[in-house]
Amino acid sequence: MATAPRTLTTIDHDRSAAGLTYVYPVVSRRARGLSVGINLNTNSACNWRCIYCQVPGLVRGAAPAVEFKQLEQELRAFLAEVVHGDFLQRAVPAGMQRLNDVALSGNGEPTSAREFDRVVETVGRVMREVPVPPETKLVLITNGSLMHRAAVQRGLVRMRELNGEVWFKLDSATRAGLERINHTGMGPARLRANLEIAARLCPTWIQTSVFLLDGEPPSAADRAAYLDFLADMLRTGVPLKGILLYSLARPSMQPEAPRLAPVSDAWGQRFADEIRRLGLAVEWNP
């Protein structure tokens, strides 16, 4: 049985909340319900280091080999407790007591798992056999850096067949911004190519974090580059679902934490309106 030592909140994404290795519950602001997370990066390793990352002890690297028997057992038992038991009633706040999705996320970049396509197949089979409500989504939360891998692309094709969608990180459209925020050497051109791969294989939302750094929100130049990036994708027919725009709700566990703070709701609303004028749907979460 899934443990629930406390009522879950939107500001607590403790990966050990259910006492399991791979599976953890999250009350998500963006999902507006319960998201069942799958943490493939049990070693807290990621190929990026985002300055707002909430993972303690984050290291550079890739996900370890997946123990599929354990993953399947944990996911099957947890989903059964959510769907057929009382987990929602005893652990999820009123108004959010619904299963929204199963999310491949966790303590690092999930697509760094070499068996990513097999993970998607396993998760999809368990969701079907439990079964979860038909509207339950399978979500991949990714920095998009490994979309060129064949196993990742096979996984995205299968996700599309499973009512899946991709949440693709795009915090900056400049090389300097990507280095400053995400500590990656990947440039905008490569990121754009990867985003197009994802969007053509599976329904894809862009996920963008906006925040104050040393008391300042993203500059006018950074915002203009971001809007130009989006406009170019629209001009070339890349099928984006829209933008998930959000600020900080939980403290960073990175050295830059004292330098970070949320933007105001008014600032976020203004930026969301700028994006909407391009013709894209925007969901803003302060």
XYZ file of C-alpha atoms in Angstrom:
286
model
C 0.000 0.000 0.000
C 1.213 3.519 -0.787
C 2.095 5.441 2.333
C 0.903 9.002 2.854
C 2.717 10.423 5.891
C 1.170 13.870 5.354
C -1.249 15.714 3.122
C 0.533 16.586 -0.109
C 0.923 20.216 -1.152
C 1.944 22.038 -4.312
C 5.170 23.215 -2.647
C 6.342 19.754 -1.502
C 7.559 17.389 -4.216
C 9.431 14.992 -1.944
C 10.417 11.973 -4.048
C 10.226 9.731 -0.946
C 6.658 10.717 -0.033
C 5.310 7.240 -0.816
C 8.295 5.327 0.544
C 9.132 3.938 -2.906
C 12.201 4.017 -5.146
C 10.765 4.944 -8.543
C 7.229 6.189 -7.883
C 6.182 9.310 -5.990
C 3.015 11.449 -5.755
C 2.912 15.148 -6.574
C 0.089 17.653 -6.286
C 0.808 19.726 -9.347
C -0.190 23.366 -9.866
C -0.012 22.903 -13.620
C -1.837 19.556 -13.647
C -4.434 20.798 -11.106
C -4.594 17.347 -9.579
C -2.467 14.375 -8.617
C 0.509 13.581 -10.803
C 2.141 10.190 -10.231
C 5.829 10.771 -10.843
C 8.327 8.210 -12.059
C 11.896 9.006 -11.037
C 14.296 7.219 -13.380
C 17.224 9.293 -12.073
C 17.451 7.617 -8.687
C 21.113 8.707 -8.535
C 20.109 12.411 -8.730
C 22.156 12.768 -11.919
C 21.305 15.124 -14.767
C 23.106 16.333 -17.869
C 22.004 19.933 -17.126
C 22.162 21.959 -13.897
C 19.311 24.442 -13.819
C 19.830 27.118 -11.189
C 16.261 26.729 -9.883
C 16.462 22.911 -9.579
C 14.951 21.577 -6.339
C 16.963 18.327 -6.314
C 19.386 18.164 -3.370
C 22.788 16.676 -4.086
C 22.392 17.022 -7.851
C 25.349 15.670 -9.855
C 26.216 15.604 -13.534
C 25.483 12.330 -15.281
C 22.804 10.018 -16.664
C 20.119 7.759 -15.218
C 21.291 4.342 -13.998
C 20.007 1.066 -15.435
C 16.302 0.626 -14.733
C 15.147 -2.226 -12.487
C 12.016 -2.992 -14.497
C 10.503 -5.546 -12.125
C 10.648 -3.087 -9.225
C 9.392 -0.195 -11.362
C 6.400 -2.195 -12.542
C 5.542 -3.507 -9.065
C 5.706 -0.041 -7.507
C 3.681 1.632 -10.248
C 1.008 -1.067 -10.361
C 0.499 -1.046 -6.583
C 0.496 2.746 -6.323
C -1.905 3.327 -9.206
C -4.242 0.665 -7.816
C -4.265 2.497 -4.468
C -5.028 5.797 -6.204
C -7.705 4.428 -8.543
C -9.318 1.777 -6.355
C -8.283 2.830 -2.838
C -8.575 5.961 -0.713
C -5.214 7.604 -1.437
C -6.785 10.670 -3.053
C -9.097 11.242 -0.095
C -6.439 10.846 2.600
C -3.451 12.499 0.941
C -4.621 15.057 -1.635
C -6.200 18.439 -0.792
C -9.874 18.975 -1.556
C -10.460 20.336 -5.027
C -7.470 18.449 -6.449
C -8.574 14.877 -5.725
C -8.252 13.558 -9.250
C -5.563 11.582 -11.060
C -4.321 13.828 -13.856
C -1.279 12.037 -15.196
C 1.641 9.701 -14.830
C 4.793 11.756 -15.372
C 8.272 10.655 -16.370
C 10.220 13.235 -14.412
C 12.184 12.977 -11.165
C 15.705 13.874 -10.079
C 17.292 14.360 -13.504
C 16.715 14.064 -17.234
C 14.471 10.979 -17.755
C 15.419 10.472 -21.399
C 18.999 9.796 -20.273
C 17.772 6.306 -19.328
C 19.084 4.092 -22.117
C 15.940 1.925 -21.900
C 13.607 4.902 -22.296
C 11.403 3.296 -24.960
C 11.015 0.166 -22.842
C 10.081 2.338 -19.843
C 7.294 3.978 -21.865
C 6.006 0.589 -22.992
C 6.038 -0.747 -19.421
C 4.295 2.296 -17.963
C 1.675 2.266 -20.710
C 0.913 -1.400 -20.124
C 0.498 -0.916 -16.353
C -1.784 2.096 -16.897
C -3.937 -0.002 -19.221
C -4.077 -3.029 -16.928
C -4.868 -1.239 -13.629
C -6.772 0.473 -15.393
C -6.504 4.229 -14.908
C -9.295 6.559 -16.122
C -9.090 6.936 -19.907
C -8.394 10.675 -19.691
C -5.225 10.099 -17.627
C -2.221 11.394 -19.532
C 1.310 10.052 -19.768
C 3.601 13.080 -19.541
C 7.317 13.418 -20.236
C 8.974 16.384 -18.485
C 12.268 16.887 -20.302
C 15.019 19.336 -21.121
C 14.844 17.952 -24.664
C 18.579 17.527 -25.025
C 18.467 13.858 -26.089
C 15.701 13.908 -28.710
C 18.189 12.728 -31.343
C 18.414 9.285 -29.704
C 16.502 6.534 -31.494
C 15.202 5.030 -28.230
C 13.813 8.406 -27.177
C 12.072 8.881 -30.510
C 10.561 5.386 -30.328
C 9.337 6.232 -26.844
C 7.688 9.451 -28.043
C 5.855 7.645 -30.830
C 4.512 5.171 -28.284
C 3.585 8.009 -25.916
C 1.466 9.600 -28.626
C -0.485 6.343 -28.880
C -0.999 6.390 -25.075
C -2.612 9.844 -24.832
C 0.834 11.198 -24.035
C 2.356 14.638 -24.211
C 5.772 16.218 -23.822
C 6.599 19.180 -21.572
C 9.777 20.519 -23.189
C 11.935 22.929 -21.168
C 12.750 26.256 -22.826
C 13.915 28.839 -20.308
C 15.909 30.970 -22.735
C 16.356 31.318 -26.486
C 19.905 32.675 -26.305
C 23.158 30.805 -25.845
C 24.127 33.050 -22.926
C 20.749 32.488 -21.255
C 20.932 28.730 -21.636
C 24.369 28.729 -20.051
C 23.329 31.108 -17.255
C 20.048 29.371 -16.338
C 20.529 25.745 -17.357
C 24.327 25.377 -17.356
C 24.318 23.703 -20.745
C 26.499 24.284 -23.782
C 23.568 23.555 -26.080
C 22.717 26.477 -28.319
C 19.322 27.706 -29.532
C 19.657 26.086 -32.980
C 20.177 22.602 -31.532
C 17.412 23.149 -29.008
C 15.062 24.236 -31.782
C 15.862 21.141 -33.849
C 15.176 18.911 -30.849
C 11.946 20.722 -30.088
C 10.773 20.157 -33.646
C 11.560 16.441 -33.351
C 9.489 16.202 -30.178
C 6.561 18.211 -31.529
C 6.298 16.164 -34.720
C 6.378 12.845 -32.821
C 4.132 13.622 -29.836
C 1.905 16.524 -28.687
C 4.326 18.984 -27.121
C 4.024 21.933 -24.734
C 6.925 24.280 -24.093
C 7.582 24.660 -20.366
C 9.230 27.941 -19.357
C 10.306 29.120 -15.915
C 10.489 32.874 -15.318
C 11.928 34.332 -12.128
C 13.931 37.150 -10.611
C 17.707 36.707 -10.736
C 19.493 39.189 -8.490
C 16.212 41.086 -8.253
C 15.692 41.408 -12.001
C 13.191 39.573 -14.260
C 14.200 38.382 -17.744
C 15.446 41.376 -19.720
C 13.656 42.948 -22.663
C 16.322 41.489 -24.949
C 15.834 37.988 -23.509
C 12.055 38.249 -23.863
C 12.381 39.458 -27.456
C 14.687 36.543 -28.344
C 12.225 34.097 -26.775
C 9.283 35.558 -28.702
C 11.267 35.514 -31.953
C 12.158 31.862 -31.327
C 8.488 30.976 -30.916
C 7.411 33.055 -33.916
C 9.946 31.286 -36.106
C 8.642 27.877 -35.054
C 5.106 28.941 -35.876
C 6.156 30.325 -39.272
C 7.709 26.976 -40.180
C 4.674 24.973 -39.103
C 6.014 23.252 -35.988
C 2.862 21.941 -34.225
C 3.175 23.310 -30.689
C 0.338 22.809 -28.188
C 1.212 25.960 -26.289
C 3.278 27.358 -23.414
C 3.295 26.318 -19.758
C 4.637 29.484 -18.131
C 5.366 29.455 -14.422
C 7.447 31.025 -11.690
C 9.074 29.573 -8.592
C 6.951 27.890 -5.919
C 9.623 25.809 -4.183
C 13.168 26.714 -3.072
C 16.125 25.880 -5.262
C 18.716 23.475 -3.878
C 21.470 24.951 -6.051
C 24.171 27.461 -5.046
C 22.267 30.254 -6.801
C 19.230 29.854 -4.513
C 19.749 33.106 -2.544
C 19.757 35.022 -5.836
C 16.352 33.719 -7.000
C 12.781 34.845 -6.332
C 9.420 34.559 -8.105
C 8.282 37.206 -10.551
C 5.061 38.995 -9.680
C 1.758 37.692 -10.953
C 1.296 40.930 -12.896
C 4.675 40.541 -14.628
C 3.865 36.955 -15.567
C 0.448 37.928 -16.889
C 1.975 40.627 -19.104
C 4.529 38.210 -20.536
C 1.825 35.582 -21.076
C -0.185 38.148 -23.030
C 2.839 38.899 -25.230
C 3.101 35.209 -26.053
C -0.632 34.896 -26.711
C -0.375 37.643 -29.325
C 1.732 35.221 -31.376
C -1.285 32.887 -31.521
C -0.190 30.364 -28.886
C -2.162 29.097 -25.911
C -0.536 30.015 -22.590
C -1.141 28.630 -19.095
C 0.384 30.923 -16.459
C 1.077 29.701 -12.927
C 2.594 32.305 -10.564
